[in-house]
């Protein structure tokens, strides 16, 4: 008898105590309808400080499961990385624990991956109407900047909601950088991929863990990790500024010699000093971002630390 493919469901959890049991119950019922597959749960409790810990410890799983408790909150990127490292399925599907990723789209991801033989099928949100203007503008700038280089392009509005074959999971795990930006890594590994559009649902409990400051930090992480354009651009800017000042200097000398004009310019001088001061600080700041990334990588600290793992095995 042919065995059914096993799919590991990676579910990152941070302070989802109010709804995690209901989420797992609903998911479990839904998975019963997908009889051509077997499933295992890989749940990462990313250092929750609400009652997620107790909720997960007391939950009775009807399928094989691993609940990995981090020693503290390391962030979703680390939680997903740990999930991939502990998954043993033929494919891995990542889904949020807050009902924002519809189960019908999960079915579509699974179906497209196995039936149409794709290595990675990812969900792309079809609108950002739920977000404010500032967040949307920043997201737009982020994608423009990070996709300016010659490297692989990040698909716009694709997140972690995706299914990946074992080949892709192993490729992602072979990327050993410690400061991880999963959206970039998914694009970087390549393979045969397909996008599916979906409408993101409302969060059903708790609240989003992201604020604007965190999003900006997250965007900088992506930019620093996946493009060196902000570093290199200063060579070009520097070249043009030097060239322009050389021309301006030459013009001043010629004017002074030929027309005996005393070149006025107190205001110009002050403006130029502030302008170039600003530009220099900005460029040093950008170099600092890259240097800090090198520093973090050189320290070689682990991406996450595990406090406990609870496993339960079931024969499906
Ligand atoms: N999450 C996590 N660690 C964090 C923040 C979030 O594991 O530091 C989990 C969270 O519990 C949820 C998923 O990642 O299952 C998405 O988080 P959230 O809903 O806050 O993000 P949003 O949907 O607003 O982008
Ligand atoms: Mg969410």
Coordinates of C-alpha atoms and ligand atoms in Angstrom, one line a residue:
X1 CA 0.0 0.0 0.0
X2 CA 1.4 3.4 -1.0
X3 CA 2.1 5.6 2.1
X4 CA 0.7 9.0 2.2
X5 CA 3.2 12.0 2.1
X6 CA 3.8 13.5 5.5
X7 CA 3.5 17.3 5.8
X8 CA 5.0 19.0 8.8
X9 CA 2.9 22.0 9.9
X10 CA 5.2 24.7 11.4
X11 CA 3.3 27.0 13.7
X12 CA 5.1 29.9 15.4
X13 CA 3.5 31.0 18.6
X14 CA 4.1 34.1 20.6
X15 CA 1.5 35.1 23.2
X16 CA -1.4 33.4 21.5
X17 CA -2.7 31.9 24.7
X18 CA -6.2 33.2 24.2
X19 CA -6.8 31.3 21.0
X20 CA -4.1 28.7 20.4
X21 CA -6.3 25.7 21.6
X22 CA -9.2 26.8 19.5
X23 CA -6.8 27.2 16.5
X24 CA -5.4 23.7 17.0
X25 CA -8.9 22.2 17.4
X26 CA -10.1 23.9 14.2
X27 CA -7.0 23.0 12.3
X28 CA -7.2 19.4 13.4
X29 CA -10.8 19.0 12.2
X30 CA -9.9 20.6 8.9
X31 CA -6.9 18.2 8.4
X32 CA -9.3 15.3 8.8
X33 CA -10.7 16.2 5.4
X34 CA -7.3 15.9 3.8
X35 CA -7.1 12.1 3.9
X36 CA -4.3 11.7 1.3
X37 CA -1.7 13.1 3.6
X38 CA -0.4 12.6 7.1
X39 CA 0.5 15.6 9.3
X40 CA 2.8 16.4 12.1
X41 CA 2.7 19.6 14.2
X42 CA 5.9 21.5 14.9
X43 CA 4.8 24.3 17.3
X44 CA 7.4 26.8 18.4
X45 CA 6.5 28.7 21.5
X46 CA 8.7 31.7 20.9
X47 CA 9.2 32.7 24.6
X48 CA 5.5 33.6 25.2
X49 CA 4.9 35.4 28.5
X50 CA 1.2 34.8 28.6
X51 CA -0.5 31.5 29.2
X52 CA 0.5 29.9 25.8
X53 CA 3.0 27.8 27.6
X54 CA 0.4 26.1 29.9
X55 CA -2.2 25.9 27.0
X56 CA 0.3 24.0 24.8
X57 CA 1.5 21.8 27.7
X58 CA -2.0 20.8 28.6
X59 CA -3.2 20.3 25.0
X60 CA -3.9 16.7 23.9
X61 CA -2.6 16.3 20.3
X62 CA -4.3 13.8 18.1
X63 CA -1.4 13.8 15.7
X64 CA 2.4 13.5 16.1
X65 CA 3.7 16.7 17.5
X66 CA 6.7 18.5 18.7
X67 CA 6.3 21.5 20.9
X68 CA 9.5 23.5 21.1
X69 CA 9.8 26.1 23.9
X70 CA 12.4 28.8 23.3
X71 CA 14.3 30.1 26.3
X72 CA 13.0 33.6 25.4
X73 CA 11.5 35.5 22.5
X74 CA 13.8 35.3 19.6
X75 CA 11.4 36.5 16.9
X76 CA 9.4 34.8 14.2
X77 CA 12.4 34.3 11.8
X78 CA 14.1 32.2 14.5
X79 CA 10.9 30.4 15.3
X80 CA 10.4 29.4 11.7
X81 CA 14.1 28.4 11.4
X82 CA 13.7 26.1 14.4
X83 CA 10.5 24.7 12.9
X84 CA 12.2 23.8 9.7
X85 CA 15.1 22.2 11.6
X86 CA 12.8 20.0 13.6
X87 CA 10.4 19.0 10.8
X88 CA 10.7 15.5 9.5
X89 CA 7.9 15.6 6.8
X90 CA 8.3 15.2 3.1
X91 CA 7.1 18.8 2.9
X92 CA 6.8 21.7 5.4
X93 CA 3.9 24.2 5.5
X94 CA 4.2 27.3 7.6
X95 CA 1.0 28.8 9.0
X96 CA 0.3 31.5 11.6
X97 CA -1.6 30.6 14.8
X98 CA -4.1 33.5 14.6
X99 CA -6.5 32.3 11.9
X100 CA -5.2 35.0 9.4
X101 CA -4.1 32.3 7.0
X102 CA -7.3 30.6 5.7
X103 CA -7.4 26.8 5.7
X104 CA -8.9 26.8 2.2
X105 CA -5.7 28.5 0.9
X106 CA -3.6 25.9 2.8
X107 CA -5.5 23.2 0.9
X108 CA -4.7 25.0 -2.3
X109 CA -1.0 25.3 -1.4
X110 CA -0.8 21.6 -0.6
X111 CA -2.7 20.6 -3.7
X112 CA -0.6 22.7 -6.1
X113 CA 2.7 21.5 -4.5
X114 CA 1.9 17.8 -4.8
X115 CA -0.3 17.6 -7.9
X116 CA 1.6 20.1 -10.0
X117 CA 4.9 19.1 -8.6
X118 CA 6.2 22.4 -7.4
X119 CA 9.0 22.7 -4.8
X120 CA 7.6 25.8 -3.2
X121 CA 4.1 27.3 -3.4
X122 CA 3.6 30.5 -1.5
X123 CA 0.6 32.7 -0.7
X124 CA 0.7 36.4 -1.7
X125 CA -1.7 38.8 -0.1
X126 CA -3.9 40.5 -2.7
X127 CA -4.4 43.7 -0.8
X128 CA -3.1 45.7 2.1
X129 CA -6.3 47.7 2.7
X130 CA -6.2 46.8 6.3
X131 CA -2.9 48.7 6.8
X132 CA -2.3 52.5 7.2
X133 CA -0.9 54.7 4.5
X134 CA 2.5 55.0 6.2
X135 CA 2.9 51.2 6.5
X136 CA 2.0 50.7 2.9
X137 CA 4.3 53.5 1.7
X138 CA 7.2 52.0 3.8
X139 CA 6.5 48.5 2.5
X140 CA 6.5 49.8 -1.1
X141 CA 9.9 51.6 -0.6
X142 CA 11.3 48.5 1.0
X143 CA 10.5 46.2 -1.9
X144 CA 11.8 48.8 -4.4
X145 CA 15.1 49.1 -2.6
X146 CA 15.7 45.4 -1.8
X147 CA 14.8 44.5 -5.4
X148 CA 17.1 47.0 -7.0
X149 CA 20.1 44.7 -7.1
X150 CA 20.9 42.0 -9.5
X151 CA 20.2 39.1 -7.1
X152 CA 17.0 37.1 -6.9
X153 CA 13.9 39.3 -6.6
X154 CA 11.7 39.1 -3.5
X155 CA 8.1 38.5 -4.5
X156 CA 6.0 41.5 -3.4
X157 CA 3.6 40.8 -0.5
X158 CA 4.6 37.1 0.0
X159 CA 5.1 36.1 3.6
X160 CA 5.8 32.9 5.4
X161 CA 2.5 31.2 4.6
X162 CA 3.9 28.6 2.1
X163 CA 4.6 25.0 1.5
X164 CA 8.1 23.7 0.7
X165 CA 9.5 20.4 -0.4
X166 CA 12.2 18.6 1.6
X167 CA 14.8 19.9 -1.0
X168 CA 13.8 23.5 -0.3
X169 CA 13.8 22.9 3.5
X170 CA 17.3 21.4 3.3
X171 CA 18.5 24.3 1.1
X172 CA 17.2 26.8 3.6
X173 CA 18.8 25.0 6.5
X174 CA 22.1 25.0 4.6
X175 CA 22.1 28.8 4.8
X176 CA 24.0 29.3 8.0
X177 CA 23.6 33.0 8.6
X178 CA 22.4 33.7 12.1
X179 CA 20.6 37.0 11.5
X180 CA 17.9 35.5 9.4
X181 CA 15.5 37.2 6.9
X182 CA 13.3 34.3 5.7
X183 CA 11.6 36.2 2.9
X184 CA 15.1 36.8 1.3
X185 CA 16.2 33.3 1.9
X186 CA 13.1 31.8 0.2
X187 CA 13.8 33.9 -2.9
X188 CA 17.5 33.2 -2.7
X189 CA 17.3 29.4 -2.7
X190 CA 15.2 29.4 -6.0
X191 CA 13.7 26.0 -7.1
X192 CA 10.4 25.6 -9.0
X193 CA 8.0 27.9 -7.3
X194 CA 4.5 29.2 -7.7
X195 CA 2.5 32.0 -6.1
X196 CA -1.2 31.9 -5.1
X197 CA -3.1 35.0 -4.3
X198 CA -5.2 35.2 -1.1
X199 CA -7.1 37.6 1.0
X200 CA -5.7 37.8 4.5
X201 CA -8.3 37.2 7.2
X202 CA -8.8 39.2 10.4
X203 CA -6.9 38.2 13.5
X204 CA -9.3 36.2 15.7
X205 CA -7.7 36.7 19.1
X206 CA -4.9 38.7 20.7
X207 CA -3.1 41.4 18.7
X208 CA -0.4 41.7 16.1
X209 CA 3.2 41.6 17.5
X210 CA 4.4 44.2 15.0
X211 CA 4.6 48.0 15.4
X212 CA 6.2 50.5 13.0
X213 CA 9.5 50.6 14.8
X214 CA 9.8 46.7 14.6
X215 CA 8.8 46.8 10.9
X216 CA 11.5 49.3 10.1
X217 CA 14.1 47.2 12.0
X218 CA 12.8 44.1 10.1
X219 CA 13.1 46.0 6.8
X220 CA 16.7 47.1 7.6
X221 CA 17.5 43.5 8.4
X222 CA 16.3 42.5 4.9
X223 CA 18.0 45.3 3.1
X224 CA 21.4 44.8 4.8
X225 CA 21.1 41.0 4.3
X226 CA 20.1 41.0 0.7
X227 CA 21.5 44.0 -1.1
X228 CA 24.7 45.9 -1.0
X229 CA 23.4 48.8 -3.0
X230 CA 23.1 51.2 0.0
X231 CA 26.9 50.7 0.5
X232 CA 27.9 51.0 -3.1
X233 CA 25.7 54.0 -3.9
X234 CA 28.1 56.3 -1.9
X235 CA 30.9 55.7 -4.5
X236 CA 28.6 57.0 -7.2
X237 CA 27.3 59.9 -5.1
X238 CA 30.8 60.8 -4.0
X239 CA 32.0 60.7 -7.6
X240 CA 29.3 63.1 -8.8
X241 CA 29.7 65.5 -5.9
X242 CA 33.5 65.6 -6.3
X243 CA 33.1 66.1 -10.1
X244 CA 30.5 68.9 -9.5
X245 CA 32.7 70.7 -6.9
X246 CA 35.7 70.4 -9.2
X247 CA 33.8 72.2 -12.0
X248 CA 32.4 74.8 -9.5
X249 CA 36.0 75.4 -8.2
X250 CA 37.4 75.8 -11.7
X251 CA 34.6 78.2 -12.6
X252 CA 35.3 80.3 -9.5
X253 CA 39.0 80.5 -10.3
X254 CA 38.3 81.5 -13.9
X255 CA 35.9 84.2 -12.8
X256 CA 38.3 85.5 -10.2
X257 CA 41.2 85.7 -12.7
X258 CA 39.3 87.0 -15.7
X259 CA 36.7 89.2 -14.3
X260 CA 38.4 90.0 -11.0
X261 CA 35.2 89.0 -9.2
X262 CA 35.4 88.6 -5.5
X263 CA 33.3 85.4 -5.1
X264 CA 30.6 86.0 -2.5
X265 CA 29.2 83.0 -0.7
X266 CA 28.7 82.9 3.0
X267 CA 25.3 81.3 2.7
X268 CA 26.4 78.9 0.1
X269 CA 29.3 77.8 2.2
X270 CA 27.2 77.2 5.3
X271 CA 24.6 75.3 3.4
X272 CA 27.2 73.2 1.7
X273 CA 28.9 72.4 5.0
X274 CA 25.6 71.2 6.6
X275 CA 24.6 69.3 3.4
X276 CA 27.9 67.4 3.2
X277 CA 28.0 66.9 7.0
X278 CA 24.6 65.2 6.7
X279 CA 25.6 63.1 3.7
X280 CA 28.7 61.9 5.5
X281 CA 26.8 61.0 8.7
X282 CA 24.2 59.2 6.6
X283 CA 26.8 57.2 4.7
X284 CA 28.7 56.4 7.9
X285 CA 25.4 55.2 9.5
X286 CA 24.8 52.9 6.5
X287 CA 28.3 51.5 6.8
X288 CA 27.6 51.0 10.5
X289 CA 24.5 48.9 9.7
X290 CA 26.6 46.5 7.6
X291 CA 29.4 46.5 10.1
X292 CA 27.0 45.7 12.9
X293 CA 25.7 42.7 10.8
X294 CA 29.3 41.5 10.3
X295 CA 29.8 41.8 14.1
X296 CA 26.6 39.8 14.9
X297 CA 27.6 37.1 12.5
X298 CA 31.2 36.9 13.7
X299 CA 30.0 36.5 17.3
X300 CA 28.6 33.2 16.2
X301 CA 25.8 33.0 18.7
X302 CA 23.0 30.6 18.0
X303 CA 19.8 31.8 16.2
X304 CA 17.7 30.5 19.1
X305 CA 18.0 28.6 22.3
X306 CA 15.6 25.8 23.3
X307 CA 14.4 25.4 26.9
X308 CA 12.3 22.3 26.4
X309 CA 10.9 20.0 23.7
X310 CA 7.7 18.0 24.3
X311 CA 7.1 15.3 21.7
X312 CA 4.2 13.0 21.2
X313 CA 4.1 10.2 18.5
X314 CA 0.9 8.9 17.0
X315 CA 0.5 6.3 14.2
X316 CA -1.8 7.9 11.6
Ligands
LIG1 N1 5.2 35.3 16.2 C1 6.3 34.6 16.8 N2 7.3 35.4 17.3 C2 7.2 36.7 17.4 C3 6.1 37.4 16.8 C4 5.1 36.6 16.2 O1 6.4 33.4 16.8 O2 8.2 37.4 17.9 C5 4.1 34.5 15.6 C6 2.7 34.8 16.1 O3 2.3 34.1 17.2 C7 1.9 34.4 14.9 C8 2.8 34.7 13.7 O4 4.2 34.7 14.2 O5 1.6 33.0 14.9 C9 2.5 36.1 13.0 O6 2.6 37.1 14.0 P1 1.6 38.3 14.0 O7 0.2 37.9 13.8 O8 1.9 39.2 15.2 O9 2.1 39.1 12.7 P2 1.2 39.8 11.5 O10 0.2 38.8 11.1 O11 0.6 41.0 12.2 O12 2.2 40.1 10.4
LIG2 MG1 -1.1 37.7 12.3

